[in-house]
Structure formats: C-alpha cells, structure tokens
Amino acid sequence: MALRILSSLLLSASVMTTQSTAAILSGESFTSMYYDCCKPACAWPTQGRFISGLRTCNANDQHILDDTAGNYCGGGPASSCIDQTPWAVNDSFSFGYASIFIRGADSTEWCCSCYALEFLDSAIKGKKMIVQGINVNYNEDQINWFSLTVPGQADWQGMCEQRFGGTFGEFFGVNATGLTNVTQCDNVPQPLQAACKWRYTWYKNVKGPNATFTRVQCPAELTKVSGCLRADDKTFDASTAKATATFTTTRISSPLVVFATVIVIFVALPEVLGLL
Ligand SMILES: *[C@@H]1O[C@H](CO)[C@@H](O)[C@H](O)[C@H]1NC(C)=O
Ligand SMILES: *[C@@H]1O[C@H](CO)[C@@H](O)[C@H](O)[C@H]1NC(C)=O
Ligand SMILES: *[C@@H]1O[C@H](CO)[C@@H](O)[C@H](O)[C@H]1NC(C)=O
Ligand SMILES: *[C@@H]1O[C@H](CO)[C@@H](O)[C@H](O)[C@H]1NC(C)=O
C-alpha cells in the first residue's frame, strides 16, 4: 500500500519536473529563406546562456568583439557575418544558419541551438541539414518556422544595399522575390556568391518545403564559424542526431522530489526493513 502510494508520488514528481523544465526539442516546421544584413538577434547576450556568443561583423566583415554593439539596421556597427550562410557537404547533406520560431518555446531556447532538419516534400525531399539558430523569426508567432539565412533574398530594409553598395535590386533582386535565377548570383557581392548559388544547386530553388526538426549537439563545423556555443549544448546527442536532453530529468531540486524522498524515509523504509 505504502509502496504503491510512494511509486505514484515518485511518478507524478518525475512528470512534474520533466514538464516544468521541458524544452521543445523536435517537431515539424515550415521553412523559407531571408537575408537582411542586420545584427542577428541571437547575438545579444540576453538571448541565452552562452559559453561564447554569436559573432557579428562590421561593414568590412571584420569581427566585432562587443556583444552589446548596436544593430547595423539601427545605425550601429554590428551586421551579420558573411560566412554564416549555408554550404553543401554532399548532395544529401548541408550545414547552415537560420532565423527560428518554435511555437511554445522562447528565443533563449533556440538561440545558438542546433537542429537536424529533414525536408519532407518538394524536389529536396529526404535531404538533410544541420542548422544553428542565429536569429529570431519576428515575422512569425503562430507556427514553427525555420527561415534559412541565404544571400540573394529580397533586401527588405535596403540595408544590404547600404552595406555592399549598388542600387536596390541590382544585387538582391526585386522586392518580395529576391533573385530569380542562378546567373544573377554573379551580380551579388563576390563573398556572397557561393552561398547564393547553393540555393539553385543543392536546394534546387524549391519554394518553402516543410521539414522535421530535432535538436542536436552543435557540430564544430557550425560553431567554429559562428563562434556561438550554448552552456547546455553538451547535453545533446551528437552521434545519432537525436536529442537526449538529459538536463531536463536530472534536476533533483524540485520541491516534489524532495517531498517524495521524505515519504520514502518515513513511510516506505519501515516496510522495506520489514521485508529484510
Ligand atoms: C553526406 O554527408 C553526411 C555528413 O557528413 C554523411 O552523414 C552522409 O553519409 C553523406 N552522404 C553521402 C551520400 O555521401
Ligand atoms: C520593399 O517592400 C517592403 C514591404 O512592402 C517595403 O517596406 C520596403 O520599403 C520596400 N523596399 C524598397 C527599397 O522598395
Ligand atoms: C535570369 O533573370 C534575369 C532577370 O529576370 C534575366 O534577364 C536572365 O535572362 C535570366 N537568365 C537565365 C539564364 O534565365
Ligand atoms: C507544407 O505543409 C503545409 C500544411 O501542413 C502544406 O499546405 C504545404 O503545401 C506544404 N508545403 C509543401 C512545399 O509541400
């Protein structure tokens, strides 16, 4: 009897602790692309617990060491770094960076977290990426949305035009559309051309495919470019690309767990001793 009460108490305690700290580690998402030359939101120190923060760059693409430096899109020096863009490893796998919204989660949960994506439809069905979250998808607040950081998209605020020179549309295509074919990638600033072409080669220029996402430990390939490493990153599985999130269940400071432990001592112990 006492043991039955005890086990149900322990069960509810463990359910409660898991729920109270549970992160959203996987799901299904819409995807799209963006490129805006602004300071990525995850570069602010308030966006999570980081061992090292996300790099930003000045207009000459030199790293800015101060994580509080003002946003280029607000008149400050901190713009996005050119190398935080996608590259293909082989025909079925690419690395990249993304602006993310995960419903029910908070930006401090996805900023600089890495996710394995598997595309579910369109001509790239079955292809996989691992992306690191560098930005917050402020345009979306209802559904999961991973927007890949890929040069050659519409320059909504005209800030890439300002950073790289040229006239609006010359480098980044028409408003709301971006570039329309791979030949136009030859017109974007030279350091952005390879990532621009990735969209037409590896990504096959598909329109907004859906994808599954699963949090994984960040591969060194991504963090050595972005500079960003979260304090909790090591708790995620790198080898199987499956999130284990051990940190959510090993917290023992919950009042319920302490309560259940007290019950063990006062109720179950005499019974256990009686069995010996
Ligand atoms: C592509 O690269 C990924 C990551 O290194 C690897 O897991 C996968 O087996 C490779 N696929 C092919 C077809 O080479
Ligand atoms: C592009 O479109 C957006 C949204 O309609 C608008 O706010 C912006 O001013 C446009 N930019 C240019 C340079 O036309
Ligand atoms: C690419 O798009 C531009 C602008 O619409 C057009 O002038 C050009 O002919 C296109 N090139 C190809 C190869 O389709
Ligand atoms: C993505 O999923 C939505 C609904 O879940 C669907 O309407 C849309 O067509 C899908 N996108 C593609 C490219 O198949």
mmCIF file of C-alpha atoms and ligand atoms in Angstrom:
data_model
loop_
_atom_site.group_PDB
_atom_site.id
_atom_site.type_symbol
_atom_site.label_atom_id
_atom_site.label_comp_id
_atom_site.label_asym_id
_atom_site.label_seq_id
_atom_site.Cartn_x
_atom_site.Cartn_y
_atom_site.Cartn_z
ATOM 1 C CA MET A 1 0.000 0.000 0.000
ATOM 2 C CA ALA A 2 2.646 2.476 1.128
ATOM 3 C CA LEU A 3 4.837 1.382 -1.755
ATOM 4 C CA ARG A 4 2.008 1.939 -4.211
ATOM 5 C CA ILE A 5 1.417 5.478 -2.880
ATOM 6 C CA LEU A 6 5.143 6.045 -2.990
ATOM 7 C CA SER A 7 5.546 4.919 -6.576
ATOM 8 C CA SER A 8 2.648 7.073 -7.777
ATOM 9 C CA LEU A 9 4.108 10.029 -5.904
ATOM 10 C CA LEU A 10 7.518 9.457 -7.460
ATOM 11 C CA LEU A 11 5.905 9.103 -10.881
ATOM 12 C CA SER A 12 3.986 12.368 -10.564
ATOM 13 C CA ALA A 13 7.099 14.065 -9.216
ATOM 14 C CA SER A 14 9.136 12.980 -12.203
ATOM 15 C CA VAL A 15 6.362 14.000 -14.625
ATOM 16 C CA MET A 16 6.145 17.404 -12.938
ATOM 17 C CA THR A 17 9.895 18.015 -13.071
ATOM 18 C CA THR A 18 10.073 16.994 -16.714
ATOM 19 C CA GLN A 19 7.189 19.285 -17.649
ATOM 20 C CA SER A 20 8.408 22.266 -15.683
ATOM 21 C CA THR A 21 11.773 22.287 -17.453
ATOM 22 C CA ALA A 22 10.864 20.605 -20.747
ATOM 23 C CA ALA A 23 12.146 22.254 -23.884
ATOM 24 C CA ILE A 24 10.637 21.766 -27.334
ATOM 25 C CA LEU A 25 13.261 19.578 -28.931
ATOM 26 C CA SER A 26 11.585 18.332 -32.065
ATOM 27 C CA GLY A 27 8.631 18.846 -34.342
ATOM 28 C CA GLU A 28 7.615 19.810 -37.839
ATOM 29 C CA SER A 29 8.156 23.215 -39.377
ATOM 30 C CA PHE A 30 7.641 25.436 -42.382
ATOM 31 C CA THR A 31 10.863 26.700 -43.927
ATOM 32 C CA SER A 32 11.820 29.722 -46.022
ATOM 33 C CA MET A 33 14.846 31.983 -46.581
ATOM 34 C CA TYR A 34 15.888 35.505 -45.655
ATOM 35 C CA TYR A 35 18.894 37.810 -45.827
ATOM 36 C CA ASP A 36 18.880 41.271 -44.274
ATOM 37 C CA CYS A 37 22.439 42.334 -43.205
ATOM 38 C CA CYS A 38 21.149 43.266 -39.708
ATOM 39 C CA LYS A 39 22.684 42.129 -36.392
ATOM 40 C CA PRO A 40 21.184 38.659 -35.815
ATOM 41 C CA ALA A 41 19.017 38.765 -32.681
ATOM 42 C CA CYS A 42 20.825 35.803 -31.071
ATOM 43 C CA ALA A 43 23.983 37.944 -30.895
ATOM 44 C CA TRP A 44 22.561 39.857 -27.916
ATOM 45 C CA PRO A 45 23.879 38.450 -24.605
ATOM 46 C CA THR A 46 20.342 38.259 -23.149
ATOM 47 C CA GLN A 47 19.302 35.573 -25.666
ATOM 48 C CA GLY A 48 20.558 32.573 -23.695
ATOM 49 C CA ARG A 49 23.350 31.197 -21.532
ATOM 50 C CA PHE A 50 26.365 31.141 -23.817
ATOM 51 C CA ILE A 51 29.924 29.924 -23.235
ATOM 52 C CA SER A 52 30.792 32.194 -26.138
ATOM 53 C CA GLY A 53 28.433 34.490 -28.018
ATOM 54 C CA LEU A 54 27.435 34.771 -31.660
ATOM 55 C CA ARG A 55 29.875 36.707 -33.830
ATOM 56 C CA THR A 56 28.767 39.851 -35.605
ATOM 57 C CA CYS A 57 30.761 41.745 -38.193
ATOM 58 C CA ASN A 58 31.225 45.338 -39.245
ATOM 59 C CA ALA A 59 30.556 46.547 -42.794
ATOM 60 C CA ASN A 60 34.037 45.289 -43.812
ATOM 61 C CA ASP A 61 33.224 41.835 -42.411
ATOM 62 C CA GLN A 62 35.671 42.118 -39.523
ATOM 63 C CA HIS A 63 34.530 40.503 -36.273
ATOM 64 C CA ILE A 64 33.087 42.788 -33.606
ATOM 65 C CA LEU A 65 34.060 41.581 -30.150
ATOM 66 C CA ASP A 66 31.490 43.590 -28.149
ATOM 67 C CA ASP A 67 28.210 41.638 -27.965
ATOM 68 C CA THR A 68 26.348 44.822 -26.942
ATOM 69 C CA ALA A 69 27.389 46.659 -30.149
ATOM 70 C CA GLY A 70 24.398 48.352 -31.794
ATOM 71 C CA ASN A 71 22.489 46.839 -34.716
ATOM 72 C CA TYR A 72 23.628 47.937 -38.184
ATOM 73 C CA CYS A 73 19.948 48.236 -39.099
ATOM 74 C CA GLY A 74 19.534 50.784 -36.318
ATOM 75 C CA GLY A 75 22.613 52.839 -37.183
ATOM 76 C CA GLY A 76 25.097 50.757 -35.141
ATOM 77 C CA PRO A 77 28.205 48.866 -36.357
ATOM 78 C CA ALA A 78 27.041 45.216 -35.903
ATOM 79 C CA SER A 79 25.913 43.488 -39.113
ATOM 80 C CA SER A 80 25.710 39.781 -39.973
ATOM 81 C CA CYS A 81 28.963 37.969 -40.854
ATOM 82 C CA ILE A 82 29.207 36.788 -44.466
ATOM 83 C CA ASP A 83 30.267 33.246 -43.512
ATOM 84 C CA GLN A 84 27.091 32.497 -41.500
ATOM 85 C CA THR A 85 25.490 31.117 -44.676
ATOM 86 C CA PRO A 86 24.893 27.576 -45.985
ATOM 87 C CA TRP A 87 27.289 25.170 -47.659
ATOM 88 C CA ALA A 88 26.835 21.662 -49.026
ATOM 89 C CA VAL A 89 28.849 18.729 -47.669
ATOM 90 C CA ASN A 90 27.479 16.350 -50.301
ATOM 91 C CA ASP A 91 24.321 16.070 -52.394
ATOM 92 C CA SER A 92 22.198 14.929 -49.440
ATOM 93 C CA PHE A 93 23.620 16.993 -46.558
ATOM 94 C CA SER A 94 24.284 20.711 -45.925
ATOM 95 C CA PHE A 95 25.206 22.942 -42.991
ATOM 96 C CA GLY A 96 23.575 26.342 -42.470
ATOM 97 C CA TYR A 97 22.138 29.012 -40.160
ATOM 98 C CA ALA A 98 18.543 30.016 -39.542
ATOM 99 C CA SER A 99 16.108 32.503 -38.108
ATOM 100 C CA ILE A 100 13.744 30.424 -35.988
ATOM 101 C CA PHE A 101 10.360 30.493 -34.368
ATOM 102 C CA ILE A 102 9.218 27.449 -32.358
ATOM 103 C CA ARG A 103 5.695 27.666 -31.014
ATOM 104 C CA GLY A 104 5.581 27.310 -27.229
ATOM 105 C CA ALA A 105 9.324 27.913 -26.903
ATOM 106 C CA ASP A 106 11.286 31.037 -26.196
ATOM 107 C CA SER A 107 14.141 32.539 -28.209
ATOM 108 C CA THR A 108 16.521 31.772 -25.321
ATOM 109 C CA GLU A 109 15.757 28.114 -26.068
ATOM 110 C CA TRP A 110 16.607 28.136 -29.785
ATOM 111 C CA CYS A 111 19.274 30.866 -29.983
ATOM 112 C CA CYS A 112 22.530 29.122 -30.964
ATOM 113 C CA SER A 113 20.870 25.712 -30.564
ATOM 114 C CA CYS A 114 21.464 23.321 -33.463
ATOM 115 C CA TYR A 115 18.738 21.328 -35.188
ATOM 116 C CA ALA A 116 18.841 18.486 -37.669
ATOM 117 C CA LEU A 117 16.337 19.225 -40.433
ATOM 118 C CA GLU A 118 14.941 16.667 -42.832
ATOM 119 C CA PHE A 119 12.928 18.048 -45.734
ATOM 120 C CA LEU A 120 9.574 16.350 -46.176
ATOM 121 C CA ASP A 121 8.378 17.462 -49.584
ATOM 122 C CA SER A 122 9.330 19.127 -52.889
ATOM 123 C CA ALA A 123 12.360 18.228 -55.026
ATOM 124 C CA ILE A 124 14.627 18.112 -51.958
ATOM 125 C CA LYS A 125 12.510 15.574 -50.050
ATOM 126 C CA GLY A 126 14.780 13.424 -47.866
ATOM 127 C CA LYS A 127 17.707 15.852 -47.919
ATOM 128 C CA LYS A 128 19.118 16.836 -44.516
ATOM 129 C CA MET A 129 20.724 19.871 -42.971
ATOM 130 C CA ILE A 130 22.042 20.779 -39.555
ATOM 131 C CA VAL A 131 21.407 24.462 -38.843
ATOM 132 C CA GLN A 132 22.283 26.701 -35.930
ATOM 133 C CA GLY A 133 19.734 29.271 -34.768
ATOM 134 C CA ILE A 134 21.194 32.771 -35.109
ATOM 135 C CA ASN A 135 18.068 34.871 -35.372
ATOM 136 C CA VAL A 136 14.517 35.212 -34.101
ATOM 137 C CA ASN A 137 11.776 34.984 -36.703
ATOM 138 C CA TYR A 138 9.847 38.055 -35.598
ATOM 139 C CA ASN A 139 7.511 37.751 -38.607
ATOM 140 C CA GLU A 140 6.013 34.596 -37.214
ATOM 141 C CA ASP A 141 4.413 33.930 -33.857
ATOM 142 C CA GLN A 142 1.940 31.110 -34.519
ATOM 143 C CA ILE A 143 3.594 28.198 -36.293
ATOM 144 C CA ASN A 144 7.041 26.624 -36.262
ATOM 145 C CA TRP A 145 9.188 28.358 -38.813
ATOM 146 C CA PHE A 146 12.848 27.917 -39.803
ATOM 147 C CA SER A 147 13.972 30.635 -42.219
ATOM 148 C CA LEU A 148 17.391 29.817 -43.669
ATOM 149 C CA THR A 149 19.979 32.603 -43.874
ATOM 150 C CA VAL A 150 20.773 32.683 -47.625
ATOM 151 C CA PRO A 151 22.070 35.710 -49.575
ATOM 152 C CA GLY A 152 20.099 36.646 -52.674
ATOM 153 C CA GLN A 153 16.771 37.256 -50.933
ATOM 154 C CA ALA A 154 14.765 40.450 -51.039
ATOM 155 C CA ASP A 155 16.641 43.185 -49.152
ATOM 156 C CA TRP A 156 13.512 44.361 -47.285
ATOM 157 C CA GLN A 157 15.085 47.174 -45.342
ATOM 158 C CA GLY A 158 17.628 48.111 -48.030
ATOM 159 C CA MET A 159 20.427 47.529 -45.508
ATOM 160 C CA CYS A 160 22.417 45.091 -47.681
ATOM 161 C CA GLU A 161 22.280 47.719 -50.412
ATOM 162 C CA GLN A 162 23.773 50.180 -47.916
ATOM 163 C CA ARG A 163 26.395 47.729 -46.640
ATOM 164 C CA PHE A 164 27.591 46.452 -50.017
ATOM 165 C CA GLY A 165 26.806 49.466 -52.221
ATOM 166 C CA GLY A 166 24.934 49.293 -55.502
ATOM 167 C CA THR A 167 21.333 50.103 -56.205
ATOM 168 C CA PHE A 168 18.317 48.342 -54.764
ATOM 169 C CA GLY A 169 17.524 45.284 -56.844
ATOM 170 C CA GLU A 170 20.883 45.170 -58.579
ATOM 171 C CA PHE A 171 22.434 42.795 -56.058
ATOM 172 C CA PHE A 172 19.459 41.308 -54.265
ATOM 173 C CA GLY A 173 16.705 41.094 -56.853
ATOM 174 C CA VAL A 174 13.238 42.561 -56.796
ATOM 175 C CA ASN A 175 11.401 43.350 -53.589
ATOM 176 C CA ALA A 176 9.471 40.400 -52.132
ATOM 177 C CA THR A 177 11.137 37.954 -54.537
ATOM 178 C CA GLY A 178 14.898 38.188 -54.361
ATOM 179 C CA LEU A 179 16.867 36.784 -57.272
ATOM 180 C CA THR A 180 15.107 34.724 -59.903
ATOM 181 C CA ASN A 181 17.898 32.576 -61.339
ATOM 182 C CA VAL A 182 21.423 31.356 -60.606
ATOM 183 C CA THR A 183 23.006 33.629 -63.228
ATOM 184 C CA GLN A 184 22.030 36.598 -61.079
ATOM 185 C CA CYS A 185 24.217 35.259 -58.243
ATOM 186 C CA ASP A 186 27.150 36.502 -60.342
ATOM 187 C CA ASN A 187 25.929 40.041 -59.577
ATOM 188 C CA VAL A 188 25.839 39.759 -55.777
ATOM 189 C CA PRO A 189 28.993 40.806 -53.886
ATOM 190 C CA GLN A 190 31.705 38.221 -54.532
ATOM 191 C CA PRO A 191 31.938 36.815 -50.942
ATOM 192 C CA LEU A 192 28.197 36.018 -51.036
ATOM 193 C CA GLN A 193 28.142 34.301 -54.427
ATOM 194 C CA ALA A 194 28.846 30.713 -53.322
ATOM 195 C CA ALA A 195 26.047 30.726 -50.737
ATOM 196 C CA CYS A 196 23.726 32.425 -53.248
ATOM 197 C CA LYS A 197 24.383 29.611 -55.753
ATOM 198 C CA TRP A 198 23.729 26.950 -53.078
ATOM 199 C CA ARG A 199 20.050 27.876 -53.338
ATOM 200 C CA TYR A 200 19.959 26.901 -57.035
ATOM 201 C CA THR A 201 22.181 23.822 -56.804
ATOM 202 C CA TRP A 202 21.841 21.837 -53.537
ATOM 203 C CA TYR A 203 18.490 23.408 -52.567
ATOM 204 C CA LYS A 204 17.120 23.191 -56.143
ATOM 205 C CA ASN A 205 15.414 26.581 -55.700
ATOM 206 C CA VAL A 206 12.351 24.967 -54.118
ATOM 207 C CA LYS A 207 9.675 27.127 -52.526
ATOM 208 C CA GLY A 208 9.192 26.744 -48.782
ATOM 209 C CA PRO A 209 9.451 22.998 -48.171
ATOM 210 C CA ASN A 210 8.351 21.599 -44.797
ATOM 211 C CA ALA A 211 10.846 19.832 -42.582
ATOM 212 C CA THR A 212 11.121 17.877 -39.359
ATOM 213 C CA PHE A 213 13.497 19.360 -36.778
ATOM 214 C CA THR A 214 15.353 17.664 -33.920
ATOM 215 C CA ARG A 215 17.720 19.375 -31.538
ATOM 216 C CA VAL A 216 21.264 18.000 -31.675
ATOM 217 C CA GLN A 217 24.625 18.918 -30.228
ATOM 218 C CA CYS A 218 26.167 21.639 -32.403
ATOM 219 C CA PRO A 219 28.769 20.284 -34.830
ATOM 220 C CA ALA A 220 32.149 22.040 -34.622
ATOM 221 C CA GLU A 221 31.778 22.929 -38.316
ATOM 222 C CA LEU A 222 28.973 25.361 -37.377
ATOM 223 C CA THR A 223 30.281 26.731 -34.063
ATOM 224 C CA LYS A 224 33.760 27.494 -35.330
ATOM 225 C CA VAL A 225 32.181 29.776 -37.954
ATOM 226 C CA SER A 226 29.515 31.375 -35.732
ATOM 227 C CA GLY A 227 31.597 31.459 -32.543
ATOM 228 C CA CYS A 228 28.444 30.658 -30.573
ATOM 229 C CA LEU A 229 28.301 27.857 -28.018
ATOM 230 C CA ARG A 230 25.471 27.370 -25.527
ATOM 231 C CA ALA A 231 26.097 26.302 -21.942
ATOM 232 C CA ASP A 232 23.670 23.355 -22.380
ATOM 233 C CA ASP A 233 24.989 22.214 -25.763
ATOM 234 C CA LYS A 234 26.906 19.185 -24.451
ATOM 235 C CA THR A 235 23.695 17.658 -23.069
ATOM 236 C CA PHE A 236 22.545 16.886 -26.607
ATOM 237 C CA ASP A 237 23.494 13.850 -28.590
ATOM 238 C CA ALA A 238 25.855 14.456 -31.474
ATOM 239 C CA SER A 239 26.393 10.910 -32.733
ATOM 240 C CA THR A 240 22.847 9.815 -33.503
ATOM 241 C CA ALA A 241 21.455 13.283 -34.288
ATOM 242 C CA LYS A 242 18.836 12.612 -31.604
ATOM 243 C CA ALA A 243 18.237 14.940 -28.700
ATOM 244 C CA THR A 244 18.598 13.293 -25.310
ATOM 245 C CA ALA A 245 18.139 16.385 -23.152
ATOM 246 C CA THR A 246 19.422 14.678 -20.018
ATOM 247 C CA PHE A 247 19.438 18.003 -18.206
ATOM 248 C CA THR A 248 15.637 18.134 -18.078
ATOM 249 C CA THR A 249 15.289 14.990 -15.982
ATOM 250 C CA THR A 250 18.302 15.134 -13.671
ATOM 251 C CA ARG A 251 17.152 18.144 -11.695
ATOM 252 C CA ILE A 252 16.582 16.978 -8.140
ATOM 253 C CA SER A 253 15.923 20.335 -6.542
ATOM 254 C CA SER A 254 12.160 20.203 -7.266
ATOM 255 C CA PRO A 255 10.081 20.500 -4.051
ATOM 256 C CA LEU A 256 8.023 17.495 -5.193
ATOM 257 C CA VAL A 257 11.102 15.285 -5.492
ATOM 258 C CA VAL A 258 12.260 16.391 -2.046
ATOM 259 C CA PHE A 259 8.744 15.660 -0.692
ATOM 260 C CA ALA A 260 8.734 12.204 -2.280
ATOM 261 C CA THR A 261 12.161 11.493 -0.781
ATOM 262 C CA VAL A 262 10.848 12.405 2.670
ATOM 263 C CA ILE A 263 7.927 9.985 2.090
ATOM 264 C CA VAL A 264 10.429 7.239 1.232
ATOM 265 C CA ILE A 265 12.184 7.712 4.547
ATOM 266 C CA PHE A 266 9.098 7.948 6.772
ATOM 267 C CA VAL A 267 6.633 5.620 5.066
ATOM 268 C CA ALA A 268 8.451 3.105 2.917
ATOM 269 C CA LEU A 269 11.589 2.499 4.933
ATOM 270 C CA PRO A 270 9.944 0.596 7.822
ATOM 271 C CA GLU A 271 8.108 -1.550 5.272
ATOM 272 C CA VAL A 272 11.287 -2.217 3.298
ATOM 273 C CA LEU A 273 13.133 -3.033 6.518
ATOM 274 C CA GLY A 274 10.289 -5.417 7.468
ATOM 275 C CA LEU A 275 10.858 -7.310 4.214
ATOM 276 C CA LEU A 276 14.531 -7.891 5.002
HETATM 277 C C1 LIG B 1 26.859 13.184 -46.674
HETATM 278 O O1 LIG B 1 27.480 13.749 -45.531
HETATM 279 C C2 LIG B 1 26.892 13.379 -44.299
HETATM 280 C C3 LIG B 1 27.548 14.187 -43.208
HETATM 281 O O2 LIG B 1 28.932 14.035 -43.236
HETATM 282 C C4 LIG B 1 27.016 11.883 -44.098
HETATM 283 O O3 LIG B 1 26.404 11.508 -42.885
HETATM 284 C C5 LIG B 1 26.345 11.169 -45.258
HETATM 285 O O4 LIG B 1 26.567 9.795 -45.142
HETATM 286 C C6 LIG B 1 26.903 11.667 -46.593
HETATM 287 N N1 LIG B 1 26.083 11.098 -47.660
HETATM 288 C C7 LIG B 1 26.616 10.661 -48.797
HETATM 289 C C8 LIG B 1 25.636 10.136 -49.780
HETATM 290 O O5 LIG B 1 27.812 10.712 -49.003
HETATM 291 C C1 LIG B 2 10.219 46.516 -50.071
HETATM 292 O O1 LIG B 2 8.916 46.120 -49.614
HETATM 293 C C2 LIG B 2 8.680 46.426 -48.257
HETATM 294 C C3 LIG B 2 7.324 45.835 -47.875
HETATM 295 O O2 LIG B 2 6.351 46.153 -48.806
HETATM 296 C C4 LIG B 2 8.754 47.932 -48.037
HETATM 297 O O3 LIG B 2 8.539 48.225 -46.687
HETATM 298 C C5 LIG B 2 10.122 48.429 -48.476
HETATM 299 O O4 LIG B 2 10.162 49.857 -48.378
HETATM 300 C C6 LIG B 2 10.418 48.019 -49.894
HETATM 301 N N1 LIG B 2 11.780 48.419 -50.211
HETATM 302 C C7 LIG B 2 12.116 49.074 -51.308
HETATM 303 C C8 LIG B 2 13.540 49.516 -51.405
HETATM 304 O O5 LIG B 2 11.316 49.320 -52.223
HETATM 305 C C1 LIG B 3 17.849 35.452 -65.195
HETATM 306 O O1 LIG B 3 16.947 36.506 -64.808
HETATM 307 C C2 LIG B 3 17.238 37.739 -65.436
HETATM 308 C C3 LIG B 3 16.293 38.784 -64.831
HETATM 309 O O2 LIG B 3 14.963 38.357 -64.855
HETATM 310 C C4 LIG B 3 17.071 37.597 -66.946
HETATM 311 O O3 LIG B 3 17.403 38.822 -67.595
HETATM 312 C C5 LIG B 3 18.007 36.499 -67.445
HETATM 313 O O4 LIG B 3 17.791 36.266 -68.836
HETATM 314 C C6 LIG B 3 17.776 35.204 -66.685
HETATM 315 N N1 LIG B 3 18.797 34.230 -67.077
HETATM 316 C C7 LIG B 3 18.520 32.949 -67.271
HETATM 317 C C8 LIG B 3 19.675 32.075 -67.621
HETATM 318 O O5 LIG B 3 17.378 32.501 -67.143
HETATM 319 C C1 LIG B 4 3.832 22.236 -46.096
HETATM 320 O O1 LIG B 4 2.750 21.840 -45.271
HETATM 321 C C2 LIG B 4 1.558 22.598 -45.460
HETATM 322 C C3 LIG B 4 0.499 22.170 -44.461
HETATM 323 O O2 LIG B 4 0.984 21.377 -43.463
HETATM 324 C C4 LIG B 4 1.058 22.433 -46.870
HETATM 325 O O3 LIG B 4 -0.092 23.256 -47.072
HETATM 326 C C5 LIG B 4 2.152 22.850 -47.845
HETATM 327 O O4 LIG B 4 1.732 22.609 -49.164
HETATM 328 C C6 LIG B 4 3.437 22.069 -47.572
HETATM 329 N N1 LIG B 4 4.498 22.581 -48.431
HETATM 330 C C7 LIG B 4 4.973 21.914 -49.478
HETATM 331 C C8 LIG B 4 6.071 22.564 -50.255
HETATM 332 O O5 LIG B 4 4.556 20.798 -49.813
#
